PDB file of C-alpha atoms in Angstrom:
ATOM      1  CA  MET A   1       8.514  23.468  58.114  1.00 41.00           C
ATOM      2  CA  THR A   2       7.807  19.917  56.993  1.00 46.00           C
ATOM      3  CA  ARG A   3       4.491  18.541  55.864  1.00 50.00           C
ATOM      4  CA  ARG A   4       2.671  16.202  58.197  1.00 48.00           C
ATOM      5  CA  SER A   5       2.286  12.569  57.236  1.00 42.00           C
ATOM      6  CA  ASP A   6      -1.131  11.349  56.188  1.00 45.00           C
ATOM      7  CA  LYS A   7      -1.204   9.032  59.208  1.00 41.00           C
ATOM      8  CA  SER A   8      -0.934  11.992  61.604  1.00 42.00           C
ATOM      9  CA  LEU A   9      -3.886  13.907  60.172  1.00 43.00           C
ATOM     10  CA  PRO A  10      -6.775  11.791  61.472  1.00 46.00           C
ATOM     11  CA  ARG A  11      -5.366  12.268  65.023  1.00 48.00           C
ATOM     12  CA  ALA A  12      -4.831  16.012  64.590  1.00 42.00           C
ATOM     13  CA  GLY A  13      -7.800  17.569  66.330  1.00 51.00           C
ATOM     14  CA  THR A  14     -11.455  17.233  65.559  1.00 71.00           C
ATOM     15  CA  ALA A  15     -13.040  16.702  62.175  1.00 79.00           C
ATOM     16  CA  ALA A  16     -14.821  20.009  62.609  1.00 82.00           C
ATOM     17  CA  ARG A  17     -11.549  21.881  63.145  1.00 83.00           C
ATOM     18  CA  ARG A  18      -9.941  20.199  60.150  1.00 86.00           C
ATOM     19  CA  ALA A  19     -12.921  21.097  57.944  1.00 89.00           C
ATOM     20  CA  SER A  20     -12.816  24.685  59.234  1.00 90.00           C
ATOM     21  CA  VAL A  21      -9.146  25.062  58.312  1.00 92.00           C
ATOM     22  CA  LEU A  22      -9.632  23.583  54.850  1.00 95.00           C
ATOM     23  CA  GLN A  23     -12.618  25.839  54.185  1.00 95.00           C
ATOM     24  CA  ALA A  24     -10.640  28.848  55.373  1.00 95.00           C
ATOM     25  CA  ALA A  25      -7.775  27.912  53.069  1.00 95.00           C
ATOM     26  CA  LEU A  26     -10.171  27.594  50.131  1.00 96.00           C
ATOM     27  CA  VAL A  27     -11.556  31.064  50.823  1.00 97.00           C
ATOM     28  CA  CYS A  28      -8.056  32.537  50.923  1.00 96.00           C
ATOM     29  CA  PHE A  29      -6.799  30.690  47.853  1.00 95.00           C
ATOM     30  CA  THR A  30      -9.909  31.755  45.938  1.00 94.00           C
ATOM     31  CA  GLU A  31      -9.610  35.416  46.911  1.00 94.00           C
ATOM     32  CA  VAL A  32      -5.877  36.030  46.482  1.00 93.00           C
ATOM     33  CA  GLY A  33      -4.384  32.826  45.074  1.00 91.00           C
ATOM     34  CA  PHE A  34      -2.166  30.211  46.648  1.00 92.00           C
ATOM     35  CA  ASP A  35       1.098  32.135  46.253  1.00 91.00           C
ATOM     36  CA  ASN A  36      -0.290  35.304  47.849  1.00 93.00           C
ATOM     37  CA  THR A  37      -1.901  33.503  50.785  1.00 94.00           C
ATOM     38  CA  THR A  38       0.048  33.307  54.027  1.00 92.00           C
ATOM     39  CA  ILE A  39      -0.400  30.886  56.885  1.00 91.00           C
ATOM     40  CA  GLN A  40      -1.521  33.887  58.951  1.00 91.00           C
ATOM     41  CA  ASP A  41      -4.305  34.596  56.432  1.00 93.00           C
ATOM     42  CA  ILE A  42      -5.630  31.058  56.870  1.00 94.00           C
ATOM     43  CA  GLN A  43      -5.264  31.296  60.633  1.00 91.00           C
ATOM     44  CA  ARG A  44      -7.340  34.481  60.779  1.00 91.00           C
ATOM     45  CA  GLU A  45     -10.026  33.061  58.475  1.00 93.00           C
ATOM     46  CA  ALA A  46     -10.200  29.821  60.486  1.00 90.00           C
ATOM     47  CA  HIS A  47     -10.076  31.603  63.869  1.00 88.00           C
ATOM     48  CA  CYS A  48      -7.371  29.338  65.231  1.00 84.00           C
ATOM     49  CA  SER A  49      -3.733  29.656  66.241  1.00 83.00           C
ATOM     50  CA  VAL A  50      -0.851  29.499  63.790  1.00 82.00           C
ATOM     51  CA  GLY A  51       0.724  26.878  66.008  1.00 80.00           C
ATOM     52  CA  SER A  52      -2.370  24.716  65.635  1.00 79.00           C
ATOM     53  CA  LEU A  53      -2.165  24.912  61.851  1.00 84.00           C
ATOM     54  CA  TYR A  54       1.478  23.920  61.830  1.00 81.00           C
ATOM     55  CA  HIS A  55       0.782  21.101  64.260  1.00 77.00           C
ATOM     56  CA  HIS A  56      -2.068  19.703  62.210  1.00 80.00           C
ATOM     57  CA  PHE A  57      -0.826  20.241  58.650  1.00 86.00           C
ATOM     58  CA  GLY A  58       2.870  21.108  58.826  1.00 86.00           C
ATOM     59  CA  SER A  59       2.809  24.041  56.388  1.00 89.00           C
ATOM     60  CA  LYS A  60       0.716  26.018  53.942  1.00 90.00           C
ATOM     61  CA  GLU A  61       1.647  23.443  51.328  1.00 92.00           C
ATOM     62  CA  GLY A  62       0.395  20.697  53.607  1.00 93.00           C
ATOM     63  CA  ILE A  63      -2.955  22.462  53.930  1.00 94.00           C
ATOM     64  CA  ALA A  64      -3.115  22.884  50.149  1.00 94.00           C
ATOM     65  CA  GLU A  65      -2.463  19.188  49.611  1.00 94.00           C
ATOM     66  CA  GLU A  66      -5.119  18.147  52.094  1.00 94.00           C
ATOM     67  CA  LEU A  67      -7.654  20.527  50.550  1.00 96.00           C
ATOM     68  CA  PHE A  68      -6.979  19.067  47.110  1.00 96.00           C
ATOM     69  CA  ILE A  69      -7.177  15.461  48.300  1.00 96.00           C
ATOM     70  CA  ASP A  70     -10.306  16.169  50.333  1.00 96.00           C
ATOM     71  CA  GLY A  71     -11.951  17.757  47.291  1.00 97.00           C
ATOM     72  CA  ILE A  72     -11.080  14.827  45.028  1.00 97.00           C
ATOM     73  CA  GLU A  73     -12.476  12.344  47.523  1.00 97.00           C
ATOM     74  CA  HIS A  74     -15.657  14.395  47.951  1.00 97.00           C
ATOM     75  CA  PHE A  75     -16.178  14.402  44.191  1.00 98.00           C
ATOM     76  CA  ASN A  76     -15.367  10.695  43.786  1.00 98.00           C
ATOM     77  CA  HIS A  77     -17.707   9.572  46.538  1.00 98.00           C
ATOM     78  CA  GLY A  78     -20.543  11.647  45.111  1.00 98.00           C
ATOM     79  CA  MET A  79     -19.979  10.307  41.604  1.00 98.00           C
ATOM     80  CA  LEU A  80     -19.969   6.697  42.779  1.00 98.00           C
ATOM     81  CA  ARG A  81     -23.174   7.235  44.751  1.00 98.00           C
ATOM     82  CA  LYS A  82     -24.821   8.659  41.619  1.00 97.00           C
ATOM     83  CA  LEU A  83     -23.636   5.757  39.468  1.00 97.00           C
ATOM     84  CA  ARG A  84     -24.832   3.137  41.954  1.00 97.00           C
ATOM     85  CA  ALA A  85     -28.266   4.745  41.955  1.00 97.00           C
ATOM     86  CA  SER A  86     -28.500   4.255  38.178  1.00 97.00           C
ATOM     87  CA  SER A  87     -30.328   1.257  36.758  1.00 94.00           C
ATOM     88  CA  ASN A  88     -28.811   0.728  33.303  1.00 97.00           C
ATOM     89  CA  ALA A  89     -26.071   1.764  30.890  1.00 97.00           C
ATOM     90  CA  GLU A  90     -27.693   4.858  29.447  1.00 98.00           C
ATOM     91  CA  GLU A  91     -28.709   6.203  32.822  1.00 98.00           C
ATOM     92  CA  SER A  92     -25.207   5.542  34.160  1.00 98.00           C
ATOM     93  CA  VAL A  93     -23.376   7.260  31.314  1.00 98.00           C
ATOM     94  CA  LYS A  94     -25.639  10.283  31.483  1.00 98.00           C
ATOM     95  CA  ALA A  95     -25.306  10.348  35.283  1.00 98.00           C
ATOM     96  CA  VAL A  96     -21.553  10.879  34.918  1.00 98.00           C
ATOM     97  CA  VAL A  97     -22.069  14.034  32.870  1.00 98.00           C
ATOM     98  CA  ARG A  98     -24.968  15.337  34.927  1.00 98.00           C
ATOM     99  CA  PHE A  99     -23.158  14.862  38.213  1.00 98.00           C
ATOM    100  CA  TYR A 100     -20.024  16.529  36.870  1.00 98.00           C
ATOM    101  CA  CYS A 101     -22.056  19.590  35.881  1.00 97.00           C
ATOM    102  CA  ASP A 102     -24.122  19.756  39.065  1.00 98.00           C
ATOM    103  CA  TRP A 103     -21.176  19.210  41.419  1.00 98.00           C
ATOM    104  CA  THR A 104     -19.035  21.812  39.665  1.00 97.00           C
ATOM    105  CA  VAL A 105     -21.707  24.495  39.832  1.00 97.00           C
ATOM    106  CA  ARG A 106     -22.540  23.718  43.479  1.00 97.00           C
ATOM    107  CA  ASN A 107     -18.852  23.733  44.440  1.00 97.00           C
ATOM    108  CA  ARG A 108     -17.394  26.276  42.039  1.00 97.00           C
ATOM    109  CA  PRO A 109     -14.535  27.573  44.269  1.00 96.00           C
ATOM    110  CA  LEU A 110     -13.445  24.031  45.082  1.00 97.00           C
ATOM    111  CA  ALA A 111     -13.806  22.934  41.457  1.00 97.00           C
ATOM    112  CA  SER A 112     -11.647  25.868  40.364  1.00 95.00           C
ATOM    113  CA  TYR A 113      -9.036  24.877  42.923  1.00 95.00           C
ATOM    114  CA  LEU A 114      -9.023  21.268  41.729  1.00 95.00           C
ATOM    115  CA  HIS A 115      -8.507  22.491  38.159  1.00 91.00           C
ATOM    116  CA  SER A 116      -5.627  24.766  39.171  1.00 85.00           C
ATOM    117  CA  ARG A 117      -1.956  23.912  38.748  1.00 73.00           C
ATOM    118  CA  ASP A 118      -0.663  25.869  41.736  1.00 72.00           C
ATOM    119  CA  ILE A 119       0.313  22.962  43.980  1.00 80.00           C
ATOM    120  CA  ASP A 120       3.734  21.361  44.070  1.00 84.00           C
ATOM    121  CA  PHE A 121       2.720  18.026  45.561  1.00 91.00           C
ATOM    122  CA  SER A 122       5.020  16.103  47.846  1.00 91.00           C
ATOM    123  CA  GLU A 123       5.886  12.538  46.923  1.00 94.00           C
ATOM    124  CA  GLN A 124       3.647  11.343  49.735  1.00 93.00           C
ATOM    125  CA  ALA A 125       0.681  13.327  48.410  1.00 94.00           C
ATOM    126  CA  ARG A 126       1.317  12.051  44.883  1.00 94.00           C
ATOM    127  CA  ALA A 127       1.258   8.490  46.183  1.00 96.00           C
ATOM    128  CA  ARG A 128      -2.021   9.127  48.014  1.00 96.00           C
ATOM    129  CA  LEU A 129      -3.606  10.661  44.928  1.00 96.00           C
ATOM    130  CA  LYS A 130      -2.434   7.760  42.785  1.00 96.00           C
ATOM    131  CA  GLU A 131      -4.052   5.279  45.159  1.00 97.00           C
ATOM    132  CA  ILE A 132      -7.260   7.317  45.359  1.00 97.00           C
ATOM    133  CA  TYR A 133      -7.446   7.382  41.572  1.00 96.00           C
ATOM    134  CA  ARG A 134      -6.742   3.650  41.318  1.00 97.00           C
ATOM    135  CA  GLU A 135      -9.557   2.812  43.726  1.00 97.00           C
ATOM    136  CA  TYR A 136     -11.955   5.216  42.036  1.00 98.00           C
ATOM    137  CA  ILE A 137     -11.331   4.154  38.451  1.00 97.00           C
ATOM    138  CA  THR A 138     -11.477   0.487  39.460  1.00 97.00           C
ATOM    139  CA  ALA A 139     -14.921   1.080  40.971  1.00 98.00           C
ATOM    140  CA  VAL A 140     -16.094   3.022  37.901  1.00 97.00           C
ATOM    141  CA  PHE A 141     -14.957   0.374  35.425  1.00 97.00           C
ATOM    142  CA  GLY A 142     -16.373  -2.312  37.668  1.00 97.00           C
ATOM    143  CA  TRP A 143     -19.756  -0.623  37.378  1.00 97.00           C
ATOM    144  CA  PHE A 144     -19.679  -0.266  33.596  1.00 97.00           C
ATOM    145  CA  THR A 145     -18.127  -3.635  32.680  1.00 96.00           C
ATOM    146  CA  PRO A 146     -21.405  -5.619  32.863  1.00 97.00           C
ATOM    147  CA  PHE A 147     -23.075  -3.145  30.490  1.00 97.00           C
ATOM    148  CA  VAL A 148     -20.317  -3.679  27.948  1.00 97.00           C
ATOM    149  CA  ALA A 149     -20.573  -7.449  28.370  1.00 96.00           C
ATOM    150  CA  ARG A 150     -24.326  -7.324  27.678  1.00 95.00           C
ATOM    151  CA  GLY A 151     -23.883  -5.194  24.567  1.00 96.00           C
ATOM    152  CA  GLU A 152     -25.510  -2.112  26.059  1.00 96.00           C
ATOM    153  CA  MET A 153     -22.223  -0.264  25.547  1.00 97.00           C
ATOM    154  CA  ARG A 154     -19.689  -0.541  22.729  1.00 96.00           C
ATOM    155  CA  VAL A 155     -16.566  -2.617  23.162  1.00 97.00           C
ATOM    156  CA  LEU A 156     -13.793  -0.022  22.985  1.00 97.00           C
ATOM    157  CA  PRO A 157     -10.176   0.236  24.094  1.00 96.00           C
ATOM    158  CA  ARG A 158     -10.282   0.677  27.864  1.00 94.00           C
ATOM    159  CA  GLU A 159      -8.555   4.041  27.674  1.00 95.00           C
ATOM    160  CA  ALA A 160     -11.198   5.442  25.304  1.00 97.00           C
ATOM    161  CA  TYR A 161     -14.197   5.421  27.661  1.00 97.00           C
ATOM    162  CA  VAL A 162     -13.223   8.276  29.970  1.00 96.00           C
ATOM    163  CA  PRO A 163     -12.297  10.732  27.152  1.00 97.00           C
ATOM    164  CA  LEU A 164     -15.487   9.910  25.265  1.00 97.00           C
ATOM    165  CA  ILE A 165     -17.859  10.086  28.222  1.00 98.00           C
ATOM    166  CA  SER A 166     -16.446  12.860  30.385  1.00 96.00           C
ATOM    167  CA  GLY A 167     -13.763  14.489  28.222  1.00 96.00           C
ATOM    168  CA  PRO A 168     -16.036  16.994  26.426  1.00 97.00           C
ATOM    169  CA  ILE A 169     -17.816  18.180  29.572  1.00 97.00           C
ATOM    170  CA  GLN A 170     -14.532  18.413  31.457  1.00 96.00           C
ATOM    171  CA  GLU A 171     -13.165  20.710  28.757  1.00 96.00           C
ATOM    172  CA  TYR A 172     -16.306  22.860  28.813  1.00 97.00           C
ATOM    173  CA  VAL A 173     -16.198  23.081  32.605  1.00 97.00           C
ATOM    174  CA  ARG A 174     -12.511  24.013  32.544  1.00 95.00           C
ATOM    175  CA  ARG A 175     -13.244  26.907  30.195  1.00 96.00           C
ATOM    176  CA  TRP A 176     -16.292  27.966  32.221  1.00 97.00           C
ATOM    177  CA  LEU A 177     -14.277  28.004  35.437  1.00 96.00           C
ATOM    178  CA  SER A 178     -11.582  30.132  33.785  1.00 93.00           C
ATOM    179  CA  GLY A 179     -14.166  32.658  32.576  1.00 93.00           C
ATOM    180  CA  HIS A 180     -13.968  31.857  28.871  1.00 95.00           C
ATOM    181  CA  TYR A 181     -17.581  30.626  28.776  1.00 95.00           C
ATOM    182  CA  GLU A 182     -20.509  32.317  30.502  1.00 95.00           C
ATOM    183  CA  ARG A 183     -23.237  29.710  30.068  1.00 96.00           C
ATOM    184  CA  SER A 184     -23.509  27.453  33.119  1.00 97.00           C
ATOM    185  CA  PRO A 185     -22.610  23.790  32.528  1.00 97.00           C
ATOM    186  CA  VAL A 186     -25.922  22.851  34.149  1.00 97.00           C
ATOM    187  CA  SER A 187     -27.830  24.472  31.296  1.00 97.00           C
ATOM    188  CA  LEU A 188     -25.998  22.230  28.818  1.00 97.00           C
ATOM    189  CA  LYS A 189     -25.812  18.982  30.749  1.00 97.00           C
ATOM    190  CA  ALA A 190     -28.579  17.265  28.762  1.00 97.00           C
ATOM    191  CA  LEU A 191     -26.753  18.080  25.515  1.00 98.00           C
ATOM    192  CA  PHE A 192     -23.424  16.731  26.762  1.00 98.00           C
ATOM    193  CA  ALA A 193     -25.099  13.720  28.376  1.00 98.00           C
ATOM    194  CA  ASP A 194     -26.769  12.753  25.104  1.00 98.00           C
ATOM    195  CA  ALA A 195     -23.483  13.182  23.240  1.00 98.00           C
ATOM    196  CA  ALA A 196     -21.660  10.969  25.744  1.00 98.00           C
ATOM    197  CA  TRP A 197     -24.272   8.235  25.434  1.00 98.00           C
ATOM    198  CA  ASN A 198     -24.269   8.380  21.634  1.00 97.00           C
ATOM    199  CA  ALA A 199     -20.493   7.937  21.680  1.00 97.00           C
ATOM    200  CA  VAL A 200     -20.514   4.692  23.665  1.00 98.00           C
ATOM    201  CA  LYS A 201     -23.947   3.085  23.294  1.00 97.00           C
ATOM    202  CA  GLY A 202     -23.988  -0.471  21.997  1.00 94.00           C
ATOM    203  CA  GLU A 203     -26.262  -2.442  19.717  1.00 82.00           C
ATOM    204  CA  SER A 204     -28.435  -3.836  22.501  1.00 65.00           C
ATOM    205  CA  ARG A 205     -31.694  -1.980  23.103  1.00 53.00           C
ATOM    206  CA  GLY A 206     -32.720  -4.134  26.022  1.00 45.00           C
ATOM    207  CA  ALA A 207     -32.686  -1.353  28.597  1.00 40.00           C
ATOM    208  CA  THR A 208     -32.691   2.377  28.076  1.00 41.00           C
ATOM    209  CA  ALA A 209     -33.106   5.321  30.391  1.00 39.00           C
ATOM    210  CA  GLU A 210     -35.419   8.210  29.854  1.00 37.00           C
ATOM    211  CA  SER A 211     -33.717  11.248  28.368  1.00 34.00           C
TER     212      SER A 211
END
């Protein structure tokens, strides 16, 4: 069974039905894993026909791809909203860490799925994810560039900002999701937020956020 093209998905039933199928798939993948989940399992959880699932998504792999892409877009949109509500460099940098912690804890099953390596993406899905990432990172750097220009943030190699700001909390979250750490990321977000800001703050003291 082939995977449906991304252009077919918006026409495939209602948004409510699509969301129901993706949520059902997440429940199944969380409980028994991707490999052990069948299309019939998702069908029963979503209370729809198997034929409907194949029509809308093409295959179990197609559902998995859409769930992953949907989760990435949900995270990206939330992060950009949080950034755009920030008023200066410090607040923005700390918002990245705080949102990452809060979103992960609120959406733990989805976050675990996004951190998994169970999906063999199609070329089409890879292209979609590449474009999603390009648009997202362009928006993020577009937000932070004025702060660097004003000296509120250090001038660093472009590729250094993401590892310095979000790398440490991403690693902590990864280990928390896998069960290696028990302490919730939310309880440590102020610590990681301060560390991120200290790593990239510039010489300018013109505008600072409250800790």
